[in-house]
Amino acid sequence: MNIRRSVAALSLCAALGAAAAPAAVADDGQDGRAKGLYGAKDPKFDGVWRQSLALLAQDAVGVTPAKSAIDWLAGQGCADGGFAAYRADTSKACDPKKGEFTDATAAAVQALAAVGGRSGTVEKGIGWLKRHQNEDGGWGMNPGGPSDANSTAAAIGAFAATGQDPAKVASASGKGGKTPYDALLGLQLGCSAKEEERGAFAYTAAKGKPVANELATASAALAARGKGFVFETVGKDSGAEPKPLRCARGKDGADTPEDAAEAALAHLTRVMSDTDTHLKSAMPGAKDQPDFGGTADAVVALAAGEHSAAAGKPLQWLQGKDSGAAAWAKGDPGALAKLILAAHAAGANPRDFGGADLVKQLNATGPKPEAAAQGPESDGNGKSEETKDDDGGVGGVWWTVGVCAVAGMGIGFLLSGRKRRQL
């Protein structure tokens, strides 16, 4: 286990545990599942996050989510526009200082913007993000907390998903008004760092020397290109490897967000080559084992940078029957969504992901979808062939995706990742 990456995870897990809502779940009579909620596991740490990823993944592949699923997510919003990790009783007011999270709010905004019909909730969520932007241009896990790469990346994705240029979202306080990219690039390790860490991002500029964090790096690499969890690629993959930081010019860091993204991807590619194309777990106390969610985040970031060839190696590893990714994701809507989004971003078929139909599996964790688009593998009636007999088709959709997960439940994800993820 990488101790450097575990430091942020410990503090995030503690903070989430302290702020989590009660574990009570209203049952709608379907497998003990709350009405409209994806997954049967306790949602107190990741309810909003996994619901958001599930809706984004379904929408990305042409599946129209059930209205009850969208209602559940929208109903989790607080009066001021923010979102908690999970609200067991939505009639009770949220705690604006501790109970609302940037990552949950940003993920919900991206999901609700993608599925449509909830413009009021989306606008309130965007307003919440603008009000809680730090002076340095970034966002912390909670309002007023120090800016971190994952939360700032999630917020950038929310603005991108609603058609706003993140570079124009300047902080209201402080001299000159800082943008999210100012905060993000301030967390990248430059040419003064060890060669093997150059281009990586630290989770936050905490006391002491910033340390490389692969999950923060994957999230930042995606956000530095102005993308969220779901996006459409524009242009052809060059086949070239990501470009590392240029360090022979008297500067310590990247010149532009695009340069920063390239350097971050170069770092991730180096790290994954050391482990045969995957990241290792950063969860506190975890054994030396693969990090499936973080690897999926890296695939998405590489695809966003139009490095499909580089993304293909870790994607192929995730699809391999010996990797353990299928077992990791089984029955878990957030994990399934991450793999679907990675496949979608990199041009693979999530309905035949190493022989598994991820879309069918995801649909089974929640309420029955309203409709499914016909895709290349469809039989013409919205149903796929034999091993792909799921309601759904392949189709591109809105802007972005990334992530986070259940820190206190051993599920753990990212950004791809984030406070609830494997940071």
CSV table of C-alpha atoms in Angstrom, one decimal:
chain,number,residue,atom,x,y,z
A,1,MET,CA,0.0,0.0,0.0
A,2,ASN,CA,1.2,3.5,-0.8
A,3,ILE,CA,1.3,5.3,2.5
A,4,ARG,CA,1.5,8.7,0.9
A,5,ARG,CA,-1.9,8.2,-0.7
A,6,SER,CA,-3.5,6.8,2.5
A,7,VAL,CA,-3.1,10.0,4.5
A,8,ALA,CA,-5.9,11.9,2.7
A,9,ALA,CA,-8.0,8.8,2.8
A,10,LEU,CA,-8.0,8.5,6.5
A,11,SER,CA,-9.1,12.1,7.1
A,12,LEU,CA,-11.8,11.8,4.4
A,13,CYS,CA,-13.2,8.6,5.9
A,14,ALA,CA,-13.3,10.1,9.3
A,15,ALA,CA,-15.1,13.2,8.0
A,16,LEU,CA,-17.6,11.2,6.0
A,17,GLY,CA,-18.3,9.0,8.9
A,18,ALA,CA,-19.0,11.9,11.2
A,19,ALA,CA,-21.3,13.7,8.8
A,20,ALA,CA,-23.2,10.6,7.5
A,21,ALA,CA,-26.9,10.4,7.9
A,22,PRO,CA,-28.6,7.6,9.8
A,23,ALA,CA,-28.7,4.2,8.0
A,24,ALA,CA,-32.4,3.9,7.8
A,25,VAL,CA,-33.7,3.1,4.4
A,26,ALA,CA,-37.4,3.2,3.3
A,27,ASP,CA,-38.3,-0.1,1.6
A,28,ASP,CA,-40.5,-0.2,-1.4
A,29,GLY,CA,-40.8,-3.9,-1.3
A,30,GLN,CA,-38.2,-4.7,-3.9
A,31,ASP,CA,-35.3,-6.6,-2.5
A,32,GLY,CA,-35.2,-4.4,0.5
A,33,ARG,CA,-34.3,-1.5,-1.8
A,34,ALA,CA,-35.4,2.1,-1.1
A,35,LYS,CA,-37.8,3.3,-3.8
A,36,GLY,CA,-35.9,4.5,-6.7
A,37,LEU,CA,-32.4,3.9,-5.2
A,38,TYR,CA,-29.8,1.8,-7.0
A,39,GLY,CA,-28.2,-1.0,-4.9
A,40,ALA,CA,-29.4,-2.7,-1.7
A,41,LYS,CA,-26.4,-1.8,0.5
A,42,ASP,CA,-26.6,0.9,3.2
A,43,PRO,CA,-26.4,4.2,1.3
A,44,LYS,CA,-25.4,6.4,4.1
A,45,PHE,CA,-21.9,7.1,2.7
A,46,ASP,CA,-22.5,6.9,-1.0
A,47,GLY,CA,-26.2,7.1,-1.8
A,48,VAL,CA,-26.1,10.3,-3.9
A,49,TRP,CA,-22.8,9.4,-5.4
A,50,ARG,CA,-23.7,5.9,-6.6
A,51,GLN,CA,-27.1,7.1,-7.8
A,52,SER,CA,-25.5,9.8,-9.8
A,53,LEU,CA,-23.0,7.5,-11.5
A,54,ALA,CA,-25.7,4.9,-12.2
A,55,LEU,CA,-27.9,7.5,-14.0
A,56,LEU,CA,-24.9,8.9,-15.9
A,57,ALA,CA,-23.9,5.4,-17.0
A,58,GLN,CA,-27.4,4.4,-18.1
A,59,ASP,CA,-27.8,7.7,-20.0
A,60,ALA,CA,-24.4,7.3,-21.7
A,61,VAL,CA,-25.4,4.0,-23.3
A,62,GLY,CA,-28.9,5.0,-24.3
A,63,VAL,CA,-30.9,3.7,-21.4
A,64,THR,CA,-33.6,6.0,-20.0
A,65,PRO,CA,-33.6,5.6,-16.2
A,66,ALA,CA,-36.8,5.1,-14.3
A,67,LYS,CA,-38.6,8.3,-13.2
A,68,SER,CA,-38.4,7.0,-9.6
A,69,ALA,CA,-34.6,6.8,-9.8
A,70,ILE,CA,-34.4,10.5,-11.0
A,71,ASP,CA,-37.0,11.5,-8.4
A,72,TRP,CA,-34.9,9.9,-5.6
A,73,LEU,CA,-31.8,11.8,-6.6
A,74,ALA,CA,-33.5,15.1,-7.0
A,75,GLY,CA,-35.3,14.6,-3.7
A,76,GLN,CA,-31.9,14.3,-1.9
A,77,GLY,CA,-31.2,18.0,-2.6
A,78,CYS,CA,-31.0,20.4,0.3
A,79,ALA,CA,-33.0,23.6,0.4
A,80,ASP,CA,-29.9,25.7,-0.4
A,81,GLY,CA,-29.0,23.6,-3.5
A,82,GLY,CA,-26.3,21.4,-1.9
A,83,PHE,CA,-26.4,17.6,-1.5
A,84,ALA,CA,-25.4,15.5,1.4
A,85,ALA,CA,-23.9,12.0,1.0
A,86,TYR,CA,-27.3,10.6,1.9
A,87,ARG,CA,-30.4,11.9,3.6
A,88,ALA,CA,-32.5,9.2,5.3
A,89,ASP,CA,-35.2,11.7,6.2
A,90,THR,CA,-35.5,14.4,3.5
A,91,SER,CA,-38.0,16.4,5.7
A,92,LYS,CA,-35.1,17.3,8.0
A,93,ALA,CA,-33.0,20.3,7.1
A,94,CYS,CA,-29.4,19.8,6.0
A,95,ASP,CA,-26.4,21.0,8.0
A,96,PRO,CA,-25.0,23.6,5.6
A,97,LYS,CA,-21.5,23.5,7.3
A,98,LYS,CA,-20.9,19.8,7.7
A,99,GLY,CA,-23.7,17.9,6.1
A,100,GLU,CA,-23.3,19.0,2.5
A,101,PHE,CA,-20.5,17.9,0.2
A,102,THR,CA,-19.0,19.4,-3.0
A,103,ASP,CA,-18.5,16.0,-4.6
A,104,ALA,CA,-22.1,14.8,-4.0
A,105,THR,CA,-23.5,18.1,-5.2
A,106,ALA,CA,-21.3,18.1,-8.3
A,107,ALA,CA,-22.1,14.5,-9.2
A,108,ALA,CA,-25.8,15.1,-8.7
A,109,VAL,CA,-25.7,18.2,-11.0
A,110,GLN,CA,-24.0,16.2,-13.7
A,111,ALA,CA,-26.5,13.3,-13.5
A,112,LEU,CA,-29.6,15.5,-13.4
A,113,ALA,CA,-28.3,17.7,-16.2
A,114,ALA,CA,-27.7,14.6,-18.3
A,115,VAL,CA,-31.2,13.0,-17.8
A,116,GLY,CA,-33.0,16.3,-18.1
A,117,GLY,CA,-36.2,17.6,-16.7
A,118,ARG,CA,-34.7,18.9,-13.4
A,119,SER,CA,-33.4,22.3,-14.4
A,120,GLY,CA,-34.5,23.9,-11.2
A,121,THR,CA,-32.5,21.5,-9.0
A,122,VAL,CA,-29.5,21.7,-11.4
A,123,GLU,CA,-29.5,25.5,-11.2
A,124,LYS,CA,-29.7,25.5,-7.4
A,125,GLY,CA,-26.8,23.0,-7.3
A,126,ILE,CA,-24.7,25.2,-9.6
A,127,GLY,CA,-25.6,28.2,-7.4
A,128,TRP,CA,-24.4,26.3,-4.3
A,129,LEU,CA,-21.1,25.5,-6.0
A,130,LYS,CA,-20.5,29.1,-6.9
A,131,ARG,CA,-21.3,30.4,-3.4
A,132,HIS,CA,-18.9,27.9,-1.9
A,133,GLN,CA,-15.9,28.4,-4.2
A,134,ASN,CA,-12.8,29.1,-2.2
A,135,GLU,CA,-10.6,32.2,-2.7
A,136,ASP,CA,-8.0,30.2,-4.5
A,137,GLY,CA,-10.6,29.1,-7.1
A,138,GLY,CA,-11.1,25.6,-5.9
A,139,TRP,CA,-13.4,23.6,-3.6
A,140,GLY,CA,-13.0,21.5,-0.5
A,141,MET,CA,-14.9,18.5,0.5
A,142,ASN,CA,-17.2,20.6,2.7
A,143,PRO,CA,-17.9,24.3,2.4
A,144,GLY,CA,-14.9,26.3,3.6
A,145,GLY,CA,-12.6,23.3,3.6
A,146,PRO,CA,-9.2,23.6,1.9
A,147,SER,CA,-9.4,23.0,-1.8
A,148,ASP,CA,-8.6,19.5,-3.0
A,149,ALA,CA,-8.1,18.1,-6.4
A,150,ASN,CA,-11.0,15.7,-6.4
A,151,SER,CA,-13.6,18.1,-5.2
A,152,THR,CA,-12.4,20.8,-7.5
A,153,ALA,CA,-12.4,18.3,-10.4
A,154,ALA,CA,-16.0,17.2,-9.6
A,155,ALA,CA,-17.1,20.9,-9.6
A,156,ILE,CA,-15.4,21.6,-12.9
A,157,GLY,CA,-17.3,18.6,-14.3
A,158,ALA,CA,-20.6,20.1,-13.1
A,159,PHE,CA,-20.0,23.4,-14.8
A,160,ALA,CA,-19.0,21.7,-18.0
A,161,ALA,CA,-22.1,19.5,-17.9
A,162,THR,CA,-24.3,22.6,-17.7
A,163,GLY,CA,-22.6,24.3,-20.6
A,164,GLN,CA,-20.5,26.7,-18.6
A,165,ASP,CA,-16.9,27.4,-19.2
A,166,PRO,CA,-15.0,26.5,-15.9
A,167,ALA,CA,-12.3,28.9,-16.8
A,168,LYS,CA,-14.8,31.7,-16.4
A,169,VAL,CA,-16.0,30.6,-13.0
A,170,ALA,CA,-13.9,33.0,-10.9
A,171,SER,CA,-14.0,33.2,-7.1
A,172,ALA,CA,-15.9,36.3,-5.8
A,173,SER,CA,-13.4,36.8,-3.0
A,174,GLY,CA,-9.7,37.5,-3.2
A,175,LYS,CA,-7.6,39.7,-5.6
A,176,GLY,CA,-8.4,39.2,-9.3
A,177,GLY,CA,-10.7,36.3,-8.8
A,178,LYS,CA,-9.1,32.8,-9.2
A,179,THR,CA,-10.5,30.1,-11.4
A,180,PRO,CA,-10.8,26.4,-10.7
A,181,TYR,CA,-7.8,25.8,-12.9
A,182,ASP,CA,-5.7,28.1,-10.8
A,183,ALA,CA,-6.5,25.9,-7.8
A,184,LEU,CA,-6.1,22.7,-9.7
A,185,LEU,CA,-2.7,23.5,-11.2
A,186,GLY,CA,-1.4,24.7,-7.9
A,187,LEU,CA,-1.7,21.1,-6.7
A,188,GLN,CA,0.4,19.6,-9.5
A,189,LEU,CA,3.9,18.4,-8.6
A,190,GLY,CA,6.4,20.2,-10.9
A,191,CYS,CA,10.0,19.8,-12.1
A,192,SER,CA,11.3,20.2,-8.6
A,193,ALA,CA,9.7,17.0,-7.5
A,194,LYS,CA,11.3,13.5,-8.0
A,195,GLU,CA,11.4,12.5,-11.6
A,196,GLU,CA,8.9,9.7,-11.1
A,197,GLU,CA,6.4,12.0,-9.4
A,198,ARG,CA,6.5,14.9,-11.9
A,199,GLY,CA,3.1,15.7,-13.3
A,200,ALA,CA,1.2,13.9,-10.5
A,201,PHE,CA,-1.3,15.8,-8.4
A,202,ALA,CA,-1.5,16.0,-4.7
A,203,TYR,CA,-4.9,15.6,-3.1
A,204,THR,CA,-4.5,18.9,-1.3
A,205,ALA,CA,-1.9,21.4,-0.3
A,206,ALA,CA,-1.9,20.3,3.3
A,207,LYS,CA,0.8,21.1,5.8
A,208,GLY,CA,4.1,19.9,4.7
A,209,LYS,CA,5.3,18.8,1.3
A,210,PRO,CA,2.6,17.8,-1.3
A,211,VAL,CA,2.6,14.1,-2.1
A,212,ALA,CA,1.6,12.4,-5.3
A,213,ASN,CA,-1.8,10.8,-5.3
A,214,GLU,CA,-2.9,8.7,-8.3
A,215,LEU,CA,-6.6,9.0,-7.6
A,216,ALA,CA,-6.3,12.8,-7.4
A,217,THR,CA,-4.2,12.7,-10.5
A,218,ALA,CA,-6.8,10.8,-12.6
A,219,SER,CA,-9.5,13.2,-11.5
A,220,ALA,CA,-7.4,16.3,-12.2
A,221,ALA,CA,-6.3,15.0,-15.6
A,222,LEU,CA,-9.9,14.8,-16.6
A,223,ALA,CA,-11.0,18.1,-15.2
A,224,ALA,CA,-8.0,20.0,-16.6
A,225,ARG,CA,-9.5,19.4,-20.0
A,226,GLY,CA,-12.8,20.9,-18.9
A,227,LYS,CA,-14.6,17.5,-18.8
A,228,GLY,CA,-16.8,15.7,-16.3
A,229,PHE,CA,-17.8,12.1,-15.9
A,230,VAL,CA,-19.3,11.7,-19.3
A,231,PHE,CA,-18.1,13.4,-22.5
A,232,GLU,CA,-17.9,13.2,-26.2
A,233,THR,CA,-14.5,13.0,-27.8
A,234,VAL,CA,-13.8,15.5,-30.5
A,235,GLY,CA,-11.1,14.4,-32.8
A,236,LYS,CA,-9.0,11.4,-33.6
A,237,ASP,CA,-6.7,9.6,-31.3
A,238,SER,CA,-3.1,10.3,-32.3
A,239,GLY,CA,-1.7,7.1,-30.9
A,240,ALA,CA,1.0,9.1,-29.2
A,241,GLU,CA,1.8,8.6,-25.5
A,242,PRO,CA,0.9,11.5,-23.1
A,243,LYS,CA,3.6,14.2,-22.9
A,244,PRO,CA,5.4,14.6,-19.6
A,245,LEU,CA,6.3,18.0,-18.1
A,246,ARG,CA,8.9,20.0,-20.0
A,247,CYS,CA,11.6,20.7,-17.5
A,248,ALA,CA,14.4,22.1,-19.5
A,249,ARG,CA,13.0,25.6,-19.8
A,250,GLY,CA,13.4,27.2,-16.4
A,251,LYS,CA,9.8,26.7,-15.3
A,252,ASP,CA,8.7,24.4,-12.6
A,253,GLY,CA,5.2,23.5,-13.8
A,254,ALA,CA,2.8,23.3,-16.7
A,255,ASP,CA,1.9,26.4,-18.8
A,256,THR,CA,-1.7,25.5,-19.5
A,257,PRO,CA,-4.4,23.2,-18.1
A,258,GLU,CA,-4.0,21.1,-21.2
A,259,ASP,CA,-0.2,20.7,-20.5
A,260,ALA,CA,-1.0,19.8,-16.9
A,261,ALA,CA,-3.5,17.1,-18.1
A,262,GLU,CA,-0.9,15.6,-20.4
A,263,ALA,CA,1.7,15.5,-17.7
A,264,ALA,CA,-0.8,13.9,-15.3
A,265,LEU,CA,-1.6,11.3,-17.8
A,266,ALA,CA,2.1,10.6,-18.5
A,267,HIS,CA,2.5,10.1,-14.8
A,268,LEU,CA,-0.5,7.7,-14.6
A,269,THR,CA,0.8,5.7,-17.6
A,270,ARG,CA,4.2,5.3,-15.9
A,271,VAL,CA,2.7,4.1,-12.7
A,272,MET,CA,0.4,1.6,-14.4
A,273,SER,CA,3.3,0.3,-16.4
A,274,ASP,CA,5.0,-0.6,-13.2
A,275,THR,CA,2.0,-2.8,-12.2
A,276,ASP,CA,1.2,-4.2,-15.6
A,277,THR,CA,-1.4,-1.6,-16.5
A,278,HIS,CA,-3.4,-0.9,-13.4
A,279,LEU,CA,-3.3,1.2,-10.2
A,280,LYS,CA,-3.0,-0.2,-6.7
A,281,SER,CA,-5.4,0.4,-3.9
A,282,ALA,CA,-5.1,3.5,-1.8
A,283,MET,CA,-7.7,2.6,0.8
A,284,PRO,CA,-6.4,2.8,4.4
A,285,GLY,CA,-5.3,-0.6,5.6
A,286,ALA,CA,-5.8,-2.2,2.2
A,287,LYS,CA,-3.5,-5.0,1.1
A,288,ASP,CA,-1.3,-4.6,-1.9
A,289,GLN,CA,-4.1,-5.2,-4.4
A,290,PRO,CA,-5.5,-3.7,-7.6
A,291,ASP,CA,-7.6,-0.5,-7.5
A,292,PHE,CA,-10.4,-1.2,-10.0
A,293,GLY,CA,-12.2,2.1,-9.5
A,294,GLY,CA,-9.0,4.1,-9.8
A,295,THR,CA,-7.9,2.2,-12.9
A,296,ALA,CA,-11.3,2.9,-14.5
A,297,ASP,CA,-10.9,6.6,-13.6
A,298,ALA,CA,-7.5,6.5,-15.4
A,299,VAL,CA,-9.0,5.0,-18.5
A,300,VAL,CA,-11.6,7.7,-18.6
A,301,ALA,CA,-9.0,10.4,-18.2
A,302,LEU,CA,-6.8,8.9,-20.9
A,303,ALA,CA,-9.7,8.7,-23.3
A,304,ALA,CA,-10.6,12.3,-22.6
A,305,GLY,CA,-7.1,13.2,-23.6
A,306,GLU,CA,-7.6,11.3,-26.8
A,307,HIS,CA,-5.0,8.7,-25.9
A,308,SER,CA,-7.1,5.6,-26.7
A,309,ALA,CA,-4.1,3.4,-27.3
A,310,ALA,CA,-2.8,4.2,-23.8
A,311,ALA,CA,-6.3,3.7,-22.4
A,312,GLY,CA,-6.7,0.4,-24.1
A,313,LYS,CA,-4.1,-1.4,-22.0
A,314,PRO,CA,-5.7,-0.8,-18.6
A,315,LEU,CA,-9.2,-1.2,-20.1
A,316,GLN,CA,-8.1,-4.6,-21.5
A,317,TRP,CA,-6.8,-5.5,-18.0
A,318,LEU,CA,-10.2,-4.6,-16.5
A,319,GLN,CA,-12.0,-6.8,-19.0
A,320,GLY,CA,-9.7,-9.7,-18.3
A,321,LYS,CA,-11.3,-12.6,-16.4
A,322,ASP,CA,-8.3,-12.9,-14.1
A,323,SER,CA,-8.3,-9.2,-13.0
A,324,GLY,CA,-11.1,-9.6,-10.6
A,325,ALA,CA,-12.9,-6.5,-11.8
A,326,ALA,CA,-16.2,-8.3,-12.6
A,327,ALA,CA,-16.3,-9.7,-9.0
A,328,TRP,CA,-15.5,-6.3,-7.6
A,329,ALA,CA,-18.4,-4.7,-9.4
A,330,LYS,CA,-21.0,-7.4,-9.1
A,331,GLY,CA,-24.2,-6.0,-7.6
A,332,ASP,CA,-22.6,-2.6,-6.9
A,333,PRO,CA,-24.2,0.1,-9.0
A,334,GLY,CA,-21.4,2.6,-8.4
A,335,ALA,CA,-18.7,0.1,-9.4
A,336,LEU,CA,-20.7,-1.1,-12.4
A,337,ALA,CA,-21.2,2.5,-13.5
A,338,LYS,CA,-17.5,3.2,-13.3
A,339,LEU,CA,-16.7,0.3,-15.6
A,340,ILE,CA,-19.5,1.2,-18.0
A,341,LEU,CA,-18.2,4.8,-18.2
A,342,ALA,CA,-14.7,3.6,-18.8
A,343,ALA,CA,-15.8,1.3,-21.6
A,344,HIS,CA,-18.0,4.0,-23.1
A,345,ALA,CA,-15.2,6.6,-23.0
A,346,ALA,CA,-12.6,4.3,-24.5
A,347,GLY,CA,-14.9,3.0,-27.3
A,348,ALA,CA,-15.5,-0.5,-25.9
A,349,ASN,CA,-18.8,-2.4,-25.6
A,350,PRO,CA,-20.1,-2.4,-22.0
A,351,ARG,CA,-22.6,-5.1,-22.9
A,352,ASP,CA,-19.7,-7.4,-23.7
A,353,PHE,CA,-17.1,-6.5,-21.1
A,354,GLY,CA,-14.9,-9.5,-20.9
A,355,GLY,CA,-18.1,-11.6,-21.5
A,356,ALA,CA,-20.2,-9.7,-19.0
A,357,ASP,CA,-23.2,-7.4,-19.8
A,358,LEU,CA,-22.5,-4.5,-17.4
A,359,VAL,CA,-25.6,-2.6,-18.6
A,360,LYS,CA,-27.9,-5.5,-17.8
A,361,GLN,CA,-26.2,-5.9,-14.4
A,362,LEU,CA,-26.5,-2.2,-13.6
A,363,ASN,CA,-30.2,-2.1,-14.6
A,364,ALA,CA,-30.9,-5.0,-12.3
A,365,THR,CA,-29.6,-3.0,-9.2
A,366,GLY,CA,-32.4,-0.4,-9.5
A,367,PRO,CA,-35.9,0.2,-10.7
A,368,LYS,CA,-36.7,-1.0,-14.2
A,369,PRO,CA,-35.6,1.6,-16.8
A,370,GLU,CA,-38.3,3.6,-18.7
A,371,ALA,CA,-36.8,2.8,-22.1
A,372,ALA,CA,-33.7,1.7,-23.9
A,373,ALA,CA,-32.2,3.0,-27.1
A,374,GLN,CA,-31.4,0.5,-29.9
A,375,GLY,CA,-27.7,0.1,-30.4
A,376,PRO,CA,-25.4,-1.8,-32.8
A,377,GLU,CA,-25.8,-5.0,-30.9
A,378,SER,CA,-29.6,-4.7,-30.6
A,379,ASP,CA,-32.0,-7.2,-32.3
A,380,GLY,CA,-34.1,-4.3,-33.5
A,381,ASN,CA,-36.6,-4.4,-30.7
A,382,GLY,CA,-34.5,-2.8,-28.0
A,383,LYS,CA,-33.3,-6.2,-26.9
A,384,SER,CA,-29.8,-7.4,-27.4
A,385,GLU,CA,-28.9,-10.9,-28.6
A,386,GLU,CA,-28.6,-13.9,-26.3
A,387,THR,CA,-25.8,-13.0,-23.9
A,388,LYS,CA,-26.7,-9.3,-24.4
A,389,ASP,CA,-30.5,-9.5,-23.8
A,390,ASP,CA,-30.6,-6.3,-21.7
A,391,ASP,CA,-32.8,-3.3,-22.1
A,392,GLY,CA,-30.4,-0.8,-23.7
A,393,GLY,CA,-28.5,0.3,-26.7
A,394,VAL,CA,-25.1,1.9,-27.2
A,395,GLY,CA,-25.2,5.7,-27.7
A,396,GLY,CA,-23.2,8.7,-26.8
A,397,VAL,CA,-24.6,11.4,-24.5
A,398,TRP,CA,-23.8,14.4,-22.4
A,399,TRP,CA,-20.5,15.5,-21.1
A,400,THR,CA,-18.7,13.6,-18.2
A,401,VAL,CA,-18.1,11.1,-15.5
A,402,GLY,CA,-15.8,10.2,-12.5
A,403,VAL,CA,-16.6,9.2,-9.0
A,404,CYS,CA,-16.3,8.4,-5.4
A,405,ALA,CA,-17.5,5.8,-3.0
A,406,VAL,CA,-18.1,4.2,0.3
A,407,ALA,CA,-15.1,4.9,2.4
A,408,GLY,CA,-16.4,3.4,5.6
A,409,MET,CA,-17.9,0.3,4.0
A,410,GLY,CA,-15.0,-1.2,2.2
A,411,ILE,CA,-16.4,-0.5,-1.2
A,412,GLY,CA,-14.4,2.5,-2.0
A,413,PHE,CA,-14.0,4.3,-5.3
A,414,LEU,CA,-12.5,7.7,-6.8
A,415,LEU,CA,-12.3,10.7,-9.4
A,416,SER,CA,-12.7,8.8,-9.6
A,417,GLY,CA,-11.1,9.0,-5.9
A,418,ARG,CA,-13.1,11.4,-4.1
A,419,LYS,CA,-13.9,11.8,-0.4
A,420,ARG,CA,-16.1,8.8,-0.5
A,421,ARG,CA,-13.9,7.0,-2.9
A,422,GLN,CA,-10.5,5.4,-2.4
A,423,LEU,CA,-8.6,8.5,-1.4
